[in-house]
């Protein structure tokens, strides 16, 4: 085990949106890693407001952003994050945010993406013709405005044509809504939570949580080869039912693996499943 694998190592963080604020002190403290911000245009790999579609899934985009930062700074180690906003798995009525944090390590020759899933998120949008001020202000309040930013786009047009981002003041919001309604073919504006990290403290906390998870993993050495980054690679389902002993869909074991060698292990969670979760006892 080499817990000091990242001591004094300089790594780039590709971000235009202040992600260094939580990640820099955290990774310094936990790993001794020195983060330099690579101010590269990460918007070329997709924007939340839709002007640029995201090329590929969030993990791939996070890895590509990390590479952009490494190319810009010459660092051999690079990090980047990417968020995915949608519904909680299996519960489509609950909004969720999955934050991916990617690490590319060209010194040791591996890549790693850790993620956290949280229901602490404010993503959502509303469409307004500008007349229902109460409804607009109610939406704004629910998204955490004004500490959380909003975006305003004319309804029914290409978002690239007129999106206003980072709206944090009531006067700016009302002005942007009036303009967007005027520029929209159907006279309406789409107001949405601004999901960029620096305008969204809730998302920034989720990115910090992903940072803690990545730091934990990088601080864990492989029992086989000593490489950093040993940790969870998946789960095995089939926890036995407490009633009939048959397999259920619940997690029976956590699978652990190394990012560099073939070492694998299986950590059983123990216990039994409630018969209420069993397809035979409770079909
Ligand atoms: Zn190993
Ligand atoms: Zn059963």
PDB file of C-alpha atoms and ligand atoms in Angstrom:
ATOM      1  CA  UNK A   1       0.000   0.000   0.000  1.00  0.00           C
ATOM      2  CA  UNK A   2       1.304   3.421  -0.984  1.00  0.00           C
ATOM      3  CA  UNK A   3      -0.969   6.016   0.608  1.00  0.00           C
ATOM      4  CA  UNK A   4       1.464   8.722  -0.490  1.00  0.00           C
ATOM      5  CA  UNK A   5       1.080   8.010  -4.218  1.00  0.00           C
ATOM      6  CA  UNK A   6      -0.289  11.522  -4.808  1.00  0.00           C
ATOM      7  CA  UNK A   7       1.828  13.454  -2.315  1.00  0.00           C
ATOM      8  CA  UNK A   8       3.152  16.611  -4.077  1.00  0.00           C
ATOM      9  CA  UNK A   9       1.776  15.435  -7.429  1.00  0.00           C
ATOM     10  CA  UNK A  10       0.459  18.277  -9.599  1.00  0.00           C
ATOM     11  CA  UNK A  11      -2.850  17.536 -11.318  1.00  0.00           C
ATOM     12  CA  UNK A  12      -4.952  19.666 -13.622  1.00  0.00           C
ATOM     13  CA  UNK A  13      -8.636  20.298 -12.988  1.00  0.00           C
ATOM     14  CA  UNK A  14     -10.499  21.282 -16.134  1.00  0.00           C
ATOM     15  CA  UNK A  15     -13.236  23.702 -15.118  1.00  0.00           C
ATOM     16  CA  UNK A  16     -14.665  27.062 -16.064  1.00  0.00           C
ATOM     17  CA  UNK A  17     -17.113  26.906 -13.202  1.00  0.00           C
ATOM     18  CA  UNK A  18     -15.200  27.137  -9.942  1.00  0.00           C
ATOM     19  CA  UNK A  19     -15.040  23.433  -9.141  1.00  0.00           C
ATOM     20  CA  UNK A  20     -11.596  24.023  -7.638  1.00  0.00           C
ATOM     21  CA  UNK A  21     -13.234  25.763  -4.666  1.00  0.00           C
ATOM     22  CA  UNK A  22     -14.250  22.535  -2.894  1.00  0.00           C
ATOM     23  CA  UNK A  23     -11.888  20.092  -4.634  1.00  0.00           C
ATOM     24  CA  UNK A  24      -8.554  21.850  -4.215  1.00  0.00           C
ATOM     25  CA  UNK A  25      -8.464  21.995  -0.390  1.00  0.00           C
ATOM     26  CA  UNK A  26     -10.066  18.563  -0.104  1.00  0.00           C
ATOM     27  CA  UNK A  27      -7.566  16.734  -2.329  1.00  0.00           C
ATOM     28  CA  UNK A  28      -4.658  18.622  -0.827  1.00  0.00           C
ATOM     29  CA  UNK A  29      -5.662  17.616   2.681  1.00  0.00           C
ATOM     30  CA  UNK A  30      -6.537  14.016   1.924  1.00  0.00           C
ATOM     31  CA  UNK A  31      -3.869  13.083  -0.628  1.00  0.00           C
ATOM     32  CA  UNK A  32      -1.293  15.870  -0.707  1.00  0.00           C
ATOM     33  CA  UNK A  33      -2.329  16.421  -4.338  1.00  0.00           C
ATOM     34  CA  UNK A  34      -1.761  19.899  -5.768  1.00  0.00           C
ATOM     35  CA  UNK A  35      -4.542  20.932  -8.091  1.00  0.00           C
ATOM     36  CA  UNK A  36      -3.981  23.527 -10.811  1.00  0.00           C
ATOM     37  CA  UNK A  37      -7.042  24.903 -12.558  1.00  0.00           C
ATOM     38  CA  UNK A  38      -7.029  24.451 -16.325  1.00  0.00           C
ATOM     39  CA  UNK A  39      -9.285  27.162 -17.700  1.00  0.00           C
ATOM     40  CA  UNK A  40     -10.188  25.236 -20.837  1.00  0.00           C
ATOM     41  CA  UNK A  41     -13.457  25.617 -22.711  1.00  0.00           C
ATOM     42  CA  UNK A  42     -15.318  22.645 -21.269  1.00  0.00           C
ATOM     43  CA  UNK A  43     -18.512  23.898 -22.935  1.00  0.00           C
ATOM     44  CA  UNK A  44     -17.309  22.303 -26.197  1.00  0.00           C
ATOM     45  CA  UNK A  45     -18.245  19.005 -24.520  1.00  0.00           C
ATOM     46  CA  UNK A  46     -21.829  20.020 -23.848  1.00  0.00           C
ATOM     47  CA  UNK A  47     -23.857  22.599 -21.943  1.00  0.00           C
ATOM     48  CA  UNK A  48     -26.833  22.085 -19.652  1.00  0.00           C
ATOM     49  CA  UNK A  49     -28.782  24.780 -21.502  1.00  0.00           C
ATOM     50  CA  UNK A  50     -28.662  22.819 -24.743  1.00  0.00           C
ATOM     51  CA  UNK A  51     -26.637  25.054 -27.084  1.00  0.00           C
ATOM     52  CA  UNK A  52     -24.024  22.278 -27.301  1.00  0.00           C
ATOM     53  CA  UNK A  53     -25.153  18.636 -27.033  1.00  0.00           C
ATOM     54  CA  UNK A  54     -23.085  16.316 -24.856  1.00  0.00           C
ATOM     55  CA  UNK A  55     -21.024  13.873 -26.952  1.00  0.00           C
ATOM     56  CA  UNK A  56     -21.398  10.588 -25.110  1.00  0.00           C
ATOM     57  CA  UNK A  57     -22.258   9.618 -21.563  1.00  0.00           C
ATOM     58  CA  UNK A  58     -21.221  11.560 -18.487  1.00  0.00           C
ATOM     59  CA  UNK A  59     -18.266   9.275 -17.664  1.00  0.00           C
ATOM     60  CA  UNK A  60     -16.798   9.611 -21.156  1.00  0.00           C
ATOM     61  CA  UNK A  61     -17.282  13.373 -21.123  1.00  0.00           C
ATOM     62  CA  UNK A  62     -15.606  13.694 -17.703  1.00  0.00           C
ATOM     63  CA  UNK A  63     -12.601  11.713 -18.971  1.00  0.00           C
ATOM     64  CA  UNK A  64     -12.389  13.826 -22.132  1.00  0.00           C
ATOM     65  CA  UNK A  65     -12.541  17.034 -20.096  1.00  0.00           C
ATOM     66  CA  UNK A  66      -9.747  15.728 -17.866  1.00  0.00           C
ATOM     67  CA  UNK A  67      -7.646  15.111 -20.994  1.00  0.00           C
ATOM     68  CA  UNK A  68      -8.348  18.674 -22.218  1.00  0.00           C
ATOM     69  CA  UNK A  69      -7.028  20.033 -18.921  1.00  0.00           C
ATOM     70  CA  UNK A  70      -3.913  17.867 -19.066  1.00  0.00           C
ATOM     71  CA  UNK A  71      -3.218  19.006 -22.620  1.00  0.00           C
ATOM     72  CA  UNK A  72      -3.565  22.653 -21.581  1.00  0.00           C
ATOM     73  CA  UNK A  73      -1.300  22.417 -18.532  1.00  0.00           C
ATOM     74  CA  UNK A  74       1.106  19.599 -19.412  1.00  0.00           C
ATOM     75  CA  UNK A  75       0.146  17.775 -16.201  1.00  0.00           C
ATOM     76  CA  UNK A  76       0.443  13.977 -16.200  1.00  0.00           C
ATOM     77  CA  UNK A  77      -2.546  13.665 -13.899  1.00  0.00           C
ATOM     78  CA  UNK A  78      -5.887  15.294 -14.649  1.00  0.00           C
ATOM     79  CA  UNK A  79      -9.332  15.562 -13.120  1.00  0.00           C
ATOM     80  CA  UNK A  80     -12.704  16.748 -14.356  1.00  0.00           C
ATOM     81  CA  UNK A  81     -16.310  16.346 -13.351  1.00  0.00           C
ATOM     82  CA  UNK A  82     -19.598  16.010 -15.161  1.00  0.00           C
ATOM     83  CA  UNK A  83     -23.113  16.014 -13.767  1.00  0.00           C
ATOM     84  CA  UNK A  84     -26.136  14.078 -14.960  1.00  0.00           C
ATOM     85  CA  UNK A  85     -29.565  15.351 -13.988  1.00  0.00           C
ATOM     86  CA  UNK A  86     -32.672  13.241 -14.185  1.00  0.00           C
ATOM     87  CA  UNK A  87     -34.847  10.986 -12.095  1.00  0.00           C
ATOM     88  CA  UNK A  88     -33.781   8.775  -9.230  1.00  0.00           C
ATOM     89  CA  UNK A  89     -33.392   5.164 -10.496  1.00  0.00           C
ATOM     90  CA  UNK A  90     -36.655   3.308  -9.942  1.00  0.00           C
ATOM     91  CA  UNK A  91     -38.426   6.439  -8.665  1.00  0.00           C
ATOM     92  CA  UNK A  92     -39.146   8.676 -11.666  1.00  0.00           C
ATOM     93  CA  UNK A  93     -40.968  11.269  -9.516  1.00  0.00           C
ATOM     94  CA  UNK A  94     -37.847  12.022  -7.453  1.00  0.00           C
ATOM     95  CA  UNK A  95     -35.289  14.336  -9.102  1.00  0.00           C
ATOM     96  CA  UNK A  96     -31.665  13.295  -8.736  1.00  0.00           C
ATOM     97  CA  UNK A  97     -28.171  14.412  -9.647  1.00  0.00           C
ATOM     98  CA  UNK A  98     -25.338  12.006 -10.340  1.00  0.00           C
ATOM     99  CA  UNK A  99     -21.953  13.698 -10.183  1.00  0.00           C
ATOM    100  CA  UNK A 100     -19.031  11.960 -11.866  1.00  0.00           C
ATOM    101  CA  UNK A 101     -15.458  12.825 -11.032  1.00  0.00           C
ATOM    102  CA  UNK A 102     -12.843  11.439 -13.404  1.00  0.00           C
ATOM    103  CA  UNK A 103      -9.145  10.971 -12.830  1.00  0.00           C
ATOM    104  CA  UNK A 104      -6.648  10.272 -15.602  1.00  0.00           C
ATOM    105  CA  UNK A 105      -3.212   9.207 -14.360  1.00  0.00           C
ATOM    106  CA  UNK A 106      -0.685   8.891 -17.191  1.00  0.00           C
ATOM    107  CA  UNK A 107       2.173   8.311 -14.713  1.00  0.00           C
ATOM    108  CA  UNK A 108       0.655   5.084 -13.427  1.00  0.00           C
ATOM    109  CA  UNK A 109      -1.396   4.368 -16.532  1.00  0.00           C
ATOM    110  CA  UNK A 110      -5.014   4.184 -15.452  1.00  0.00           C
ATOM    111  CA  UNK A 111      -8.274   6.085 -15.440  1.00  0.00           C
ATOM    112  CA  UNK A 112     -10.928   6.044 -12.761  1.00  0.00           C
ATOM    113  CA  UNK A 113     -14.392   7.593 -12.518  1.00  0.00           C
ATOM    114  CA  UNK A 114     -16.163   7.797  -9.168  1.00  0.00           C
ATOM    115  CA  UNK A 115     -19.702   9.072  -8.808  1.00  0.00           C
ATOM    116  CA  UNK A 116     -22.258   9.990  -6.184  1.00  0.00           C
ATOM    117  CA  UNK A 117     -26.020   9.968  -6.595  1.00  0.00           C
ATOM    118  CA  UNK A 118     -28.000  12.513  -4.595  1.00  0.00           C
ATOM    119  CA  UNK A 119     -31.593  13.680  -4.372  1.00  0.00           C
ATOM    120  CA  UNK A 120     -30.286  17.046  -3.147  1.00  0.00           C
ATOM    121  CA  UNK A 121     -30.746  18.867  -6.430  1.00  0.00           C
ATOM    122  CA  UNK A 122     -32.764  21.820  -7.719  1.00  0.00           C
ATOM    123  CA  UNK A 123     -32.962  20.991 -11.411  1.00  0.00           C
ATOM    124  CA  UNK A 124     -36.211  21.868 -13.113  1.00  0.00           C
ATOM    125  CA  UNK A 125     -37.799  24.483 -15.326  1.00  0.00           C
ATOM    126  CA  UNK A 126     -41.005  26.418 -15.852  1.00  0.00           C
ATOM    127  CA  UNK A 127     -42.506  28.192 -18.832  1.00  0.00           C
ATOM    128  CA  UNK A 128     -44.037  31.621 -18.322  1.00  0.00           C
ATOM    129  CA  UNK A 129     -45.658  34.321 -20.420  1.00  0.00           C
ATOM    130  CA  UNK A 130     -44.413  36.846 -17.871  1.00  0.00           C
ATOM    131  CA  UNK A 131     -47.836  37.696 -16.476  1.00  0.00           C
ATOM    132  CA  UNK A 132     -48.055  35.173 -13.617  1.00  0.00           C
ATOM    133  CA  UNK A 133     -45.462  36.841 -11.441  1.00  0.00           C
ATOM    134  CA  UNK A 134     -46.525  34.845  -8.380  1.00  0.00           C
ATOM    135  CA  UNK A 135     -45.958  31.543 -10.179  1.00  0.00           C
ATOM    136  CA  UNK A 136     -42.582  32.691 -11.472  1.00  0.00           C
ATOM    137  CA  UNK A 137     -41.422  33.831  -8.044  1.00  0.00           C
ATOM    138  CA  UNK A 138     -42.665  30.601  -6.495  1.00  0.00           C
ATOM    139  CA  UNK A 139     -40.597  28.581  -8.994  1.00  0.00           C
ATOM    140  CA  UNK A 140     -37.586  30.804  -8.350  1.00  0.00           C
ATOM    141  CA  UNK A 141     -37.911  30.322  -4.604  1.00  0.00           C
ATOM    142  CA  UNK A 142     -38.157  26.519  -4.962  1.00  0.00           C
ATOM    143  CA  UNK A 143     -34.914  26.394  -6.975  1.00  0.00           C
ATOM    144  CA  UNK A 144     -33.065  28.321  -4.264  1.00  0.00           C
ATOM    145  CA  UNK A 145     -32.949  31.676  -6.077  1.00  0.00           C
ATOM    146  CA  UNK A 146     -31.229  34.073  -5.483  1.00  0.00           C
ATOM    147  CA  UNK A 147     -28.328  32.094  -3.944  1.00  0.00           C
ATOM    148  CA  UNK A 148     -28.826  29.643  -6.834  1.00  0.00           C
ATOM    149  CA  UNK A 149     -28.761  31.055 -10.362  1.00  0.00           C
ATOM    150  CA  UNK A 150     -31.418  30.765 -13.058  1.00  0.00           C
ATOM    151  CA  UNK A 151     -31.270  30.606 -16.847  1.00  0.00           C
ATOM    152  CA  UNK A 152     -33.818  32.275 -19.116  1.00  0.00           C
ATOM    153  CA  UNK A 153     -34.416  31.241 -22.739  1.00  0.00           C
ATOM    154  CA  UNK A 154     -37.082  32.308 -25.280  1.00  0.00           C
ATOM    155  CA  UNK A 155     -39.506  29.367 -25.691  1.00  0.00           C
ATOM    156  CA  UNK A 156     -39.563  27.691 -29.082  1.00  0.00           C
ATOM    157  CA  UNK A 157     -36.184  28.881 -30.370  1.00  0.00           C
ATOM    158  CA  UNK A 158     -32.729  27.337 -30.584  1.00  0.00           C
ATOM    159  CA  UNK A 159     -31.151  27.839 -27.117  1.00  0.00           C
ATOM    160  CA  UNK A 160     -27.993  29.109 -28.807  1.00  0.00           C
ATOM    161  CA  UNK A 161     -30.012  32.098 -30.017  1.00  0.00           C
ATOM    162  CA  UNK A 162     -30.652  33.771 -26.717  1.00  0.00           C
ATOM    163  CA  UNK A 163     -29.987  32.013 -23.439  1.00  0.00           C
ATOM    164  CA  UNK A 164     -29.226  34.232 -20.439  1.00  0.00           C
ATOM    165  CA  UNK A 165     -27.346  32.418 -17.661  1.00  0.00           C
ATOM    166  CA  UNK A 166     -26.301  33.136 -14.105  1.00  0.00           C
ATOM    167  CA  UNK A 167     -29.329  35.253 -13.168  1.00  0.00           C
ATOM    168  CA  UNK A 168     -29.157  35.956  -9.425  1.00  0.00           C
ATOM    169  CA  UNK A 169     -31.104  39.214  -9.057  1.00  0.00           C
ATOM    170  CA  UNK A 170     -34.852  39.777  -9.225  1.00  0.00           C
ATOM    171  CA  UNK A 171     -34.523  42.813 -11.495  1.00  0.00           C
ATOM    172  CA  UNK A 172     -32.333  40.824 -13.905  1.00  0.00           C
ATOM    173  CA  UNK A 173     -34.785  37.925 -13.856  1.00  0.00           C
ATOM    174  CA  UNK A 174     -37.789  40.085 -14.716  1.00  0.00           C
ATOM    175  CA  UNK A 175     -35.836  41.892 -17.439  1.00  0.00           C
ATOM    176  CA  UNK A 176     -34.597  38.600 -18.958  1.00  0.00           C
ATOM    177  CA  UNK A 177     -38.118  37.118 -18.880  1.00  0.00           C
ATOM    178  CA  UNK A 178     -39.574  40.174 -20.654  1.00  0.00           C
ATOM    179  CA  UNK A 179     -36.913  40.022 -23.352  1.00  0.00           C
ATOM    180  CA  UNK A 180     -37.257  36.259 -23.810  1.00  0.00           C
ATOM    181  CA  UNK A 181     -41.048  36.531 -24.148  1.00  0.00           C
ATOM    182  CA  UNK A 182     -40.542  39.233 -26.749  1.00  0.00           C
ATOM    183  CA  UNK A 183     -38.024  37.077 -28.685  1.00  0.00           C
ATOM    184  CA  UNK A 184     -40.123  33.915 -28.510  1.00  0.00           C
ATOM    185  CA  UNK A 185     -42.484  33.005 -31.392  1.00  0.00           C
ATOM    186  CA  UNK A 186     -45.149  32.003 -28.851  1.00  0.00           C
ATOM    187  CA  UNK A 187     -44.455  34.844 -26.418  1.00  0.00           C
ATOM    188  CA  UNK A 188     -43.141  32.701 -23.609  1.00  0.00           C
ATOM    189  CA  UNK A 189     -39.903  32.246 -21.677  1.00  0.00           C
ATOM    190  CA  UNK A 190     -38.382  29.074 -20.235  1.00  0.00           C
ATOM    191  CA  UNK A 191     -36.891  29.718 -16.796  1.00  0.00           C
ATOM    192  CA  UNK A 192     -34.688  26.935 -15.416  1.00  0.00           C
ATOM    193  CA  UNK A 193     -32.267  26.258 -12.591  1.00  0.00           C
ATOM    194  CA  UNK A 194     -28.733  27.137 -13.684  1.00  0.00           C
ATOM    195  CA  UNK A 195     -26.852  23.876 -13.190  1.00  0.00           C
ATOM    196  CA  UNK A 196     -23.328  25.250 -13.634  1.00  0.00           C
ATOM    197  CA  UNK A 197     -21.421  24.557 -10.433  1.00  0.00           C
ATOM    198  CA  UNK A 198     -20.410  28.144  -9.567  1.00  0.00           C
ATOM    199  CA  UNK A 199     -24.012  29.335  -9.661  1.00  0.00           C
ATOM    200  CA  UNK A 200     -25.411  26.311  -7.844  1.00  0.00           C
ATOM    201  CA  UNK A 201     -24.242  25.704  -4.245  1.00  0.00           C
ATOM    202  CA  UNK A 202     -26.351  22.532  -3.998  1.00  0.00           C
ATOM    203  CA  UNK A 203     -24.542  21.008  -6.964  1.00  0.00           C
ATOM    204  CA  UNK A 204     -21.195  22.185  -5.617  1.00  0.00           C
ATOM    205  CA  UNK A 205     -21.862  20.137  -2.467  1.00  0.00           C
ATOM    206  CA  UNK A 206     -22.534  17.063  -4.616  1.00  0.00           C
ATOM    207  CA  UNK A 207     -19.241  17.633  -6.465  1.00  0.00           C
ATOM    208  CA  UNK A 208     -17.468  17.870  -3.102  1.00  0.00           C
ATOM    209  CA  UNK A 209     -19.052  14.541  -2.106  1.00  0.00           C
ATOM    210  CA  UNK A 210     -17.747  12.968  -5.331  1.00  0.00           C
ATOM    211  CA  UNK A 211     -14.340  14.436  -4.464  1.00  0.00           C
ATOM    212  CA  UNK A 212     -14.396  12.769  -1.041  1.00  0.00           C
ATOM    213  CA  UNK A 213     -15.287   9.458  -2.654  1.00  0.00           C
ATOM    214  CA  UNK A 214     -12.470   9.730  -5.197  1.00  0.00           C
ATOM    215  CA  UNK A 215      -9.999  10.729  -2.465  1.00  0.00           C
ATOM    216  CA  UNK A 216     -11.015   7.713  -0.369  1.00  0.00           C
ATOM    217  CA  UNK A 217     -10.475   5.452  -3.320  1.00  0.00           C
ATOM    218  CA  UNK A 218      -7.107   6.940  -4.268  1.00  0.00           C
ATOM    219  CA  UNK A 219      -5.983   6.590  -0.651  1.00  0.00           C
ATOM    220  CA  UNK A 220      -6.748   2.850  -0.768  1.00  0.00           C
ATOM    221  CA  UNK A 221      -3.934   0.638  -2.007  1.00  0.00           C
ATOM    222  CA  UNK A 222      -4.443  -2.601  -3.908  1.00  0.00           C
ATOM    223  CA  UNK A 223      -3.680  -5.632  -1.693  1.00  0.00           C
ATOM    224  CA  UNK A 224      -2.139  -7.292  -4.759  1.00  0.00           C
ATOM    225  CA  UNK A 225       0.135  -4.682  -6.369  1.00  0.00           C
ATOM    226  CA  UNK A 226       0.039  -1.685  -4.031  1.00  0.00           C
ATOM    227  CA  UNK A 227      -1.354   0.643  -6.667  1.00  0.00           C
ATOM    228  CA  UNK A 228      -3.674   3.431  -5.473  1.00  0.00           C
ATOM    229  CA  UNK A 229      -7.320   3.335  -6.508  1.00  0.00           C
ATOM    230  CA  UNK A 230      -8.475   0.013  -5.144  1.00  0.00           C
ATOM    231  CA  UNK A 231     -12.230  -0.057  -4.536  1.00  0.00           C
ATOM    232  CA  UNK A 232     -15.743  -0.842  -5.539  1.00  0.00           C
ATOM    233  CA  UNK A 233     -16.277  -2.013  -9.112  1.00  0.00           C
ATOM    234  CA  UNK A 234     -19.813  -3.322  -8.798  1.00  0.00           C
ATOM    235  CA  UNK A 235     -22.274  -5.298  -6.726  1.00  0.00           C
ATOM    236  CA  UNK A 236     -23.588  -8.851  -6.720  1.00  0.00           C
ATOM    237  CA  UNK A 237     -27.327  -9.238  -6.148  1.00  0.00           C
ATOM    238  CA  UNK A 238     -29.124 -12.209  -4.639  1.00  0.00           C
ATOM    239  CA  UNK A 239     -29.167 -11.622  -0.861  1.00  0.00           C
ATOM    240  CA  UNK A 240     -30.992 -14.691   0.558  1.00  0.00           C
ATOM    241  CA  UNK A 241     -34.553 -14.233   1.760  1.00  0.00           C
ATOM    242  CA  UNK A 242     -35.036 -14.520   5.538  1.00  0.00           C
ATOM    243  CA  UNK A 243     -38.234 -16.543   4.945  1.00  0.00           C
ATOM    244  CA  UNK A 244     -37.440 -19.118   2.247  1.00  0.00           C
ATOM    245  CA  UNK A 245     -33.686 -18.698   1.719  1.00  0.00           C
ATOM    246  CA  UNK A 246     -34.088 -18.039  -2.007  1.00  0.00           C
ATOM    247  CA  UNK A 247     -32.251 -15.231  -3.818  1.00  0.00           C
ATOM    248  CA  UNK A 248     -33.689 -11.672  -3.880  1.00  0.00           C
ATOM    249  CA  UNK A 249     -32.786  -8.601  -5.900  1.00  0.00           C
ATOM    250  CA  UNK A 250     -31.045  -7.045  -2.884  1.00  0.00           C
ATOM    251  CA  UNK A 251     -27.260  -6.626  -2.836  1.00  0.00           C
ATOM    252  CA  UNK A 252     -25.483  -9.694  -1.437  1.00  0.00           C
ATOM    253  CA  UNK A 253     -21.900  -8.549  -1.849  1.00  0.00           C
ATOM    254  CA  UNK A 254     -19.799  -5.589  -2.922  1.00  0.00           C
ATOM    255  CA  UNK A 255     -17.199  -6.380  -5.564  1.00  0.00           C
ATOM    256  CA  UNK A 256     -13.811  -4.712  -5.223  1.00  0.00           C
ATOM    257  CA  UNK A 257     -11.073  -4.421  -7.786  1.00  0.00           C
ATOM    258  CA  UNK A 258      -7.772  -2.832  -8.737  1.00  0.00           C
ATOM    259  CA  UNK A 259      -7.446  -0.261 -11.515  1.00  0.00           C
ATOM    260  CA  UNK A 260      -4.082  -1.672 -12.619  1.00  0.00           C
ATOM    261  CA  UNK A 261      -3.882  -5.407 -11.919  1.00  0.00           C
ATOM    262  CA  UNK A 262      -6.230  -8.387 -11.911  1.00  0.00           C
ATOM    263  CA  UNK A 263      -6.679  -8.472  -8.118  1.00  0.00           C
ATOM    264  CA  UNK A 264     -10.378  -8.797  -7.205  1.00  0.00           C
ATOM    265  CA  UNK A 265     -12.275  -9.509  -4.032  1.00  0.00           C
ATOM    266  CA  UNK A 266     -15.836  -9.894  -2.839  1.00  0.00           C
ATOM    267  CA  UNK A 267     -17.149  -8.423   0.389  1.00  0.00           C
ATOM    268  CA  UNK A 268     -20.459 -10.015   1.495  1.00  0.00           C
ATOM    269  CA  UNK A 269     -22.899  -7.631   3.160  1.00  0.00           C
ATOM    270  CA  UNK A 270     -24.217 -10.431   5.436  1.00  0.00           C
ATOM    271  CA  UNK A 271     -27.680 -10.976   6.899  1.00  0.00           C
ATOM    272  CA  UNK A 272     -30.849 -11.843   5.052  1.00  0.00           C
ATOM    273  CA  UNK A 273     -33.483  -9.968   3.086  1.00  0.00           C
ATOM    274  CA  UNK A 274     -36.912  -9.069   4.432  1.00  0.00           C
ATOM    275  CA  UNK A 275     -39.403 -11.602   2.959  1.00  0.00           C
ATOM    276  CA  UNK A 276     -41.368  -8.541   1.734  1.00  0.00           C
ATOM    277  CA  UNK A 277     -38.609  -8.104  -0.891  1.00  0.00           C
ATOM    278  CA  UNK A 278     -38.713 -11.756  -1.938  1.00  0.00           C
ATOM    279  CA  UNK A 279     -40.251 -12.706  -5.318  1.00  0.00           C
ATOM    280  CA  UNK A 280     -41.473 -16.033  -3.861  1.00  0.00           C
ATOM    281  CA  UNK A 281     -42.713 -14.988  -0.369  1.00  0.00           C
ATOM    282  CA  UNK A 282     -44.202 -11.723  -1.671  1.00  0.00           C
ATOM    283  CA  UNK A 283     -44.831 -12.164  -5.390  1.00  0.00           C
TER     284      UNK A 283
HETATM  285 ZN1  LIG B   1      -3.454  -4.150  -8.116  1.00  0.00          ZN
HETATM  286 ZN1  LIG B   2     -38.649 -15.786   0.341  1.00  0.00          ZN
END
